[in-house]
């Protein structure tokens, strides 16, 4: 193949990747692949409950909560602002500079956070597990944290670019790898909750590698002649919004983990007994957390389309879509909550065989 033919082929592939998904196509993809992904997640969590004792399940839950809190916390909310500003800088011809600077800032923050975890494992072992003997687990979390941050960064970026099909594939691949590697390690090795942590990091790394390949294609076809983007103007615009995203994530994630934190640190029980309580509590949230994940995925998929309408001065359409989404979400998730109550005896009595009373 000649150089010209190769360049033409690359341009065709990249053009296809740059094609954004419409709102209708996005929702069909989200609902379809999300349903499959969430089904895999539900089966995976049930298998984890089968293969782990409640104290081991509790330590995985504590590790998972820490990763979910730390990943957005250490990058200062910058990836969370993509949904608001990627379309703005894309239209103004400054997307290359925007991506370079936000990527570098996020990478530096992630490396610093990982370095702190690796050099101060005992302090974080007390914070996360209330047990200084868990230093080795904290070092593992430090490495996994990098993978989680990379995965979250790419998901936020591709979602903001309205490439929902790419995000859906990433999410599905991550869930599938997590289930296969996690259950495989638990069944075929002597690893316990460490197997789940390693599997989680592996799933994020595999999905992030595929997402990075997609973003690399996109970056190559962006206009190389850019409108100048001042550092001061960029961060002056970005940081206030990112700060609110950071604050919102912090409050929401602290709320999510505060109950388990209290069980672990304030129950007055021995570490193993407290871990068992956390494991029992984790099992009770398998389906509710599933519904929350669906809501989050829908919200992140809808926002870039609303922003696109807003930036194009289609304000009436944007407001109509926001109102319709809120009404449909309220009806859908109220029904979902009722279904959880009806299905609870089936889950805990038959599927989990009374293991988590």
Coordinates of C-alpha atoms in Angstrom, one line a residue:
X1 CA 0.0 0.0 0.0
X2 CA 1.4 3.4 -1.0
X3 CA 1.8 6.3 1.5
X4 CA -1.1 8.1 -0.1
X5 CA -3.4 5.1 0.1
X6 CA -2.5 4.5 3.7
X7 CA -3.2 8.2 4.6
X8 CA -6.6 7.9 2.8
X9 CA -7.4 4.7 4.7
X10 CA -6.4 6.3 8.0
X11 CA -8.5 9.4 7.2
X12 CA -11.5 7.2 6.4
X13 CA -11.2 5.2 9.7
X14 CA -10.7 8.4 11.7
X15 CA -13.7 10.1 9.9
X16 CA -15.9 7.2 10.9
X17 CA -14.6 7.4 14.5
X18 CA -15.3 11.1 14.6
X19 CA -18.9 10.6 13.5
X20 CA -21.0 11.5 16.6
X21 CA -24.1 9.6 17.6
X22 CA -27.5 11.2 17.5
X23 CA -29.5 11.4 20.6
X24 CA -31.9 8.6 19.5
X25 CA -29.0 6.3 18.5
X26 CA -27.2 7.1 21.7
X27 CA -30.1 6.1 23.8
X28 CA -30.7 2.9 21.9
X29 CA -27.0 2.0 22.3
X30 CA -27.0 3.0 26.0
X31 CA -30.2 1.0 26.8
X32 CA -29.2 -2.1 24.8
X33 CA -25.6 -2.4 25.8
X34 CA -26.2 -1.0 29.2
X35 CA -28.8 -3.7 29.8
X36 CA -26.2 -6.4 28.9
X37 CA -23.5 -4.8 30.9
X38 CA -25.6 -4.4 34.0
X39 CA -26.8 -8.1 33.7
X40 CA -23.1 -9.1 33.6
X41 CA -22.5 -6.9 36.6
X42 CA -25.4 -8.4 38.5
X43 CA -24.3 -12.0 37.8
X44 CA -20.7 -11.1 38.7
X45 CA -21.8 -9.6 42.1
X46 CA -23.9 -12.6 42.9
X47 CA -20.9 -14.9 42.1
X48 CA -18.7 -12.7 44.3
X49 CA -21.2 -13.2 47.1
X50 CA -21.0 -16.9 46.6
X51 CA -17.3 -17.2 46.3
X52 CA -16.3 -14.9 49.2
X53 CA -17.1 -14.9 52.9
X54 CA -18.8 -11.8 54.2
X55 CA -15.6 -10.4 55.8
X56 CA -13.7 -10.9 52.5
X57 CA -16.6 -9.3 50.6
X58 CA -16.5 -6.4 53.1
X59 CA -12.8 -5.7 52.5
X60 CA -13.4 -5.7 48.7
X61 CA -16.3 -3.2 49.3
X62 CA -14.0 -0.9 51.3
X63 CA -11.3 -1.1 48.6
X64 CA -13.9 -0.4 45.9
X65 CA -15.3 2.6 47.8
X66 CA -11.8 4.0 48.2
X67 CA -11.1 3.7 44.5
X68 CA -14.4 5.3 43.5
X69 CA -13.7 8.2 45.9
X70 CA -10.0 8.7 45.1
X71 CA -10.2 8.5 41.3
X72 CA -12.2 11.7 40.7
X73 CA -10.8 13.3 43.8
X74 CA -7.1 13.3 42.8
X75 CA -7.7 14.7 39.2
X76 CA -9.5 17.8 40.7
X77 CA -12.7 17.3 38.7
X78 CA -11.0 18.1 35.3
X79 CA -12.3 15.1 33.4
X80 CA -15.7 15.7 34.8
X81 CA -15.8 19.1 33.0
X82 CA -15.4 17.5 29.6
X83 CA -19.2 17.2 29.1
X84 CA -19.5 20.9 29.4
X85 CA -16.4 22.2 27.5
X86 CA -15.3 19.7 24.9
X87 CA -18.0 20.8 22.4
X88 CA -17.2 24.5 23.2
X89 CA -13.5 24.1 22.3
X90 CA -14.2 21.8 19.4
X91 CA -16.4 24.4 17.8
X92 CA -13.8 27.1 18.4
X93 CA -10.9 25.1 16.8
X94 CA -9.0 24.7 20.1
X95 CA -9.7 21.1 21.0
X96 CA -6.1 19.9 20.5
X97 CA -4.7 22.3 23.0
X98 CA -7.6 21.6 25.4
X99 CA -6.9 17.9 25.3
X100 CA -3.1 18.2 25.7
X101 CA -3.4 20.4 28.7
X102 CA -6.1 18.6 30.6
X103 CA -4.5 15.2 29.8
X104 CA -1.2 16.4 31.2
X105 CA -2.8 17.9 34.3
X106 CA -4.7 14.7 35.0
X107 CA -1.7 12.5 34.4
X108 CA 0.5 14.4 36.8
X109 CA -2.2 14.4 39.5
X110 CA -2.7 10.6 39.1
X111 CA 1.1 9.9 39.4
X112 CA 1.4 12.1 42.5
X113 CA -1.6 10.3 44.1
X114 CA -0.2 6.8 43.3
X115 CA 3.2 7.9 44.6
X116 CA 1.6 8.9 47.9
X117 CA -0.2 5.6 48.3
X118 CA 3.0 3.6 47.5
X119 CA 5.1 5.5 50.0
X120 CA 2.6 5.8 52.9
X121 CA 0.7 2.5 52.9
X122 CA 0.3 2.1 56.6
X123 CA -1.5 5.4 57.0
X124 CA -3.9 4.6 54.2
X125 CA -4.4 1.1 55.6
X126 CA -5.7 2.5 58.8
X127 CA -7.9 5.0 56.8
X128 CA -9.4 2.4 54.5
X129 CA -9.3 -0.9 56.5
X130 CA -8.7 0.3 60.1
X131 CA -5.9 -2.2 60.0
X132 CA -2.2 -1.2 59.6
X133 CA -1.4 -4.8 58.5
X134 CA -3.1 -4.1 55.1
X135 CA -0.2 -2.2 53.7
X136 CA 0.3 -4.6 50.9
X137 CA -3.3 -4.2 49.9
X138 CA -2.8 -0.4 49.8
X139 CA 0.1 -0.7 47.4
X140 CA -2.1 -2.8 45.1
X141 CA -4.7 -0.1 45.3
X142 CA -2.1 2.5 44.3
X143 CA -1.4 0.7 41.0
X144 CA -5.1 0.0 40.4
X145 CA -6.0 3.6 41.0
X146 CA -3.9 4.6 37.9
X147 CA -6.0 2.2 35.8
X148 CA -9.3 3.5 37.1
X149 CA -8.3 7.1 36.5
X150 CA -7.3 6.3 32.9
X151 CA -10.6 4.5 32.3
X152 CA -12.7 7.3 33.8
X153 CA -10.8 10.0 31.9
X154 CA -11.4 8.2 28.5
X155 CA -15.0 7.5 29.3
X156 CA -15.7 11.2 30.1
X157 CA -13.9 12.3 27.0
X158 CA -15.6 9.9 24.6
X159 CA -19.0 10.7 26.2
X160 CA -18.4 14.4 25.7
X161 CA -17.5 13.8 22.1
X162 CA -20.9 12.1 21.8
X163 CA -19.3 8.8 20.7
X164 CA -21.7 6.8 22.9
X165 CA -21.1 3.6 20.9
X166 CA -17.4 3.7 21.9
X167 CA -18.3 4.3 25.6
X168 CA -20.8 1.5 25.5
X169 CA -18.2 -0.9 24.1
X170 CA -15.7 0.2 26.7
X171 CA -18.2 -0.3 29.6
X172 CA -19.2 -3.7 28.3
X173 CA -15.6 -4.9 27.8
X174 CA -14.7 -3.7 31.3
X175 CA -17.7 -5.5 32.9
X176 CA -16.9 -8.7 31.0
X177 CA -13.2 -8.7 31.8
X178 CA -13.9 -7.9 35.4
X179 CA -16.4 -10.8 35.7
X180 CA -14.2 -13.4 33.9
X181 CA -10.9 -12.4 35.6
X182 CA -12.4 -11.9 39.1
X183 CA -14.3 -15.2 39.2
X184 CA -11.4 -17.0 37.6
X185 CA -8.9 -15.8 40.2
X186 CA -11.3 -16.6 43.0
X187 CA -12.1 -20.1 41.8
X188 CA -8.6 -21.2 40.6
X189 CA -6.3 -19.4 43.0
X190 CA -6.0 -18.9 46.8
X191 CA -6.5 -15.2 46.4
X192 CA -9.5 -13.7 48.2
X193 CA -10.5 -10.0 48.0
X194 CA -7.1 -9.3 46.4
X195 CA -8.4 -11.2 43.4
X196 CA -11.3 -8.9 43.0
X197 CA -9.1 -5.8 43.3
X198 CA -6.7 -7.1 40.7
X199 CA -9.5 -8.1 38.4
X200 CA -11.0 -4.6 38.7
X201 CA -7.7 -3.0 37.8
X202 CA -7.2 -5.4 34.9
X203 CA -10.7 -4.6 33.5
X204 CA -10.1 -0.9 33.6
X205 CA -6.7 -1.3 32.0
X206 CA -8.0 -3.4 29.1
X207 CA -10.9 -1.1 28.4
X208 CA -8.7 2.0 28.7
X209 CA -6.2 0.6 26.2
X210 CA -9.0 0.2 23.6
X211 CA -10.4 3.7 24.4
X212 CA -6.9 5.2 24.1
X213 CA -6.5 3.8 20.6
X214 CA -9.8 5.4 19.6
X215 CA -8.8 8.8 21.1
X216 CA -5.4 8.6 19.3
X217 CA -7.2 8.2 16.0
X218 CA -9.4 11.2 16.8
X219 CA -6.5 13.4 17.9
X220 CA -4.6 12.8 14.6
X221 CA -7.4 14.1 12.4
X222 CA -8.1 17.2 14.5
X223 CA -7.1 20.4 12.6
X224 CA -3.4 21.0 13.2
X225 CA -3.7 24.8 12.6
X226 CA -5.3 25.9 15.9
X227 CA -6.8 29.0 17.2
X228 CA -4.5 30.1 20.0
X229 CA -5.7 29.1 23.5
X230 CA -4.3 31.1 26.4
X231 CA -3.4 29.1 29.5
X232 CA -4.9 31.7 31.7
X233 CA -8.2 31.8 29.9
X234 CA -8.5 28.1 29.7
X235 CA -8.0 27.4 33.4
X236 CA -10.0 30.5 34.4
X237 CA -12.9 29.1 32.5
X238 CA -12.4 25.4 33.3
X239 CA -11.4 25.4 37.0
X240 CA -14.6 26.9 38.5
X241 CA -16.8 24.4 36.8
X242 CA -14.3 21.6 37.5
X243 CA -14.3 22.7 41.1
X244 CA -18.1 22.3 41.4
X245 CA -17.9 18.9 39.7
X246 CA -15.1 17.9 42.1
X247 CA -17.2 19.1 45.1
X248 CA -20.3 17.3 43.9
X249 CA -18.3 14.1 43.3
X250 CA -16.7 14.4 46.8
X251 CA -20.0 14.9 48.6
X252 CA -21.8 12.1 46.6
X253 CA -19.0 9.6 47.1
X254 CA -18.5 10.4 50.7
X255 CA -22.3 9.9 51.2
X256 CA -22.0 6.6 49.4
X257 CA -19.1 5.3 51.6
X258 CA -20.0 7.0 54.9
X259 CA -22.3 4.2 56.0
X260 CA -19.7 1.5 55.5
X261 CA -17.0 3.8 57.0
X262 CA -19.1 4.0 60.2
X263 CA -19.6 0.3 60.3
X264 CA -15.9 -0.2 60.0
X265 CA -14.5 2.6 62.2
X266 CA -17.3 3.3 64.7
X267 CA -19.0 0.0 65.4
X268 CA -16.4 -0.9 68.1
X269 CA -16.1 -4.4 66.7
X270 CA -12.9 -6.3 65.9
X271 CA -11.7 -5.8 62.3
X272 CA -12.9 -9.2 61.0
X273 CA -16.4 -8.7 62.6
X274 CA -16.7 -5.2 61.2
X275 CA -15.6 -6.5 57.8
X276 CA -18.4 -9.0 58.0
X277 CA -21.0 -6.3 58.7
X278 CA -19.7 -4.4 55.7
X279 CA -20.0 -7.5 53.5
X280 CA -23.6 -8.1 54.6
X281 CA -24.3 -4.5 53.8
X282 CA -22.7 -4.8 50.4
X283 CA -24.9 -7.7 49.5
X284 CA -28.0 -5.6 50.4
X285 CA -27.0 -3.0 47.8
X286 CA -26.3 -5.2 44.8
X287 CA -29.5 -4.2 43.0
X288 CA -29.9 -0.6 44.3
X289 CA -26.4 0.3 43.2
X290 CA -27.3 -1.2 39.8
X291 CA -30.1 1.3 39.4
X292 CA -27.9 4.2 40.5
X293 CA -25.3 3.1 37.9
X294 CA -28.0 3.1 35.2
X295 CA -29.1 6.6 36.2
X296 CA -25.5 7.9 36.1
X297 CA -24.8 6.3 32.7
X298 CA -28.0 7.8 31.2
X299 CA -27.2 11.2 32.6
X300 CA -23.7 11.3 31.2
X301 CA -25.0 10.2 27.8
X302 CA -27.7 12.9 27.7
X303 CA -25.6 15.9 28.9
X304 CA -23.4 16.3 25.7
X305 CA -26.5 16.4 23.5
X306 CA -28.1 19.0 25.7
X307 CA -24.9 21.0 25.5
X308 CA -24.7 20.7 21.7
X309 CA -28.3 22.1 21.4
X310 CA -27.4 24.9 23.9
X311 CA -24.2 25.9 22.1
X312 CA -26.1 25.9 18.7
X313 CA -28.7 28.3 20.2
X314 CA -31.4 25.6 20.1
X315 CA -32.4 26.6 23.6
X316 CA -36.1 25.5 23.3
X317 CA -35.1 22.1 22.1
X318 CA -32.5 21.7 24.9
X319 CA -35.1 22.7 27.6
X320 CA -37.7 20.4 26.1
X321 CA -35.3 17.4 26.2
X322 CA -34.2 18.2 29.8
X323 CA -37.9 18.2 30.9
X324 CA -38.8 15.1 29.0
X325 CA -35.7 13.2 30.4
X326 CA -36.5 14.2 34.0
X327 CA -40.2 13.0 33.7
X328 CA -39.3 9.7 32.1
X329 CA -36.5 9.1 34.6
X330 CA -38.8 9.8 37.5
X331 CA -41.3 7.2 36.3
X332 CA -38.7 4.7 35.2
X333 CA -36.7 4.6 38.4
X334 CA -39.7 4.7 40.7
X335 CA -40.9 1.6 38.9
X336 CA -37.4 0.1 39.3
X337 CA -37.4 0.8 43.0
X338 CA -40.7 -1.0 43.4
X339 CA -39.4 -4.0 41.5
X340 CA -36.4 -4.2 43.8
X341 CA -38.7 -4.6 46.8
X342 CA -40.7 -7.3 45.1
X343 CA -37.6 -9.2 44.0
X344 CA -35.7 -9.0 47.4
X345 CA -37.0 -12.3 48.8
X346 CA -36.1 -14.1 45.6
X347 CA -32.5 -12.7 45.6
X348 CA -31.7 -13.3 49.3
X349 CA -33.7 -16.4 50.0
X350 CA -33.2 -18.4 46.8
X351 CA -30.3 -17.0 44.8
X352 CA -28.0 -16.3 47.7
X353 CA -29.4 -19.2 49.7
X354 CA -29.7 -17.2 52.9
X355 CA -26.0 -16.6 53.1
X356 CA -26.5 -12.9 53.7
X357 CA -29.5 -12.6 56.0

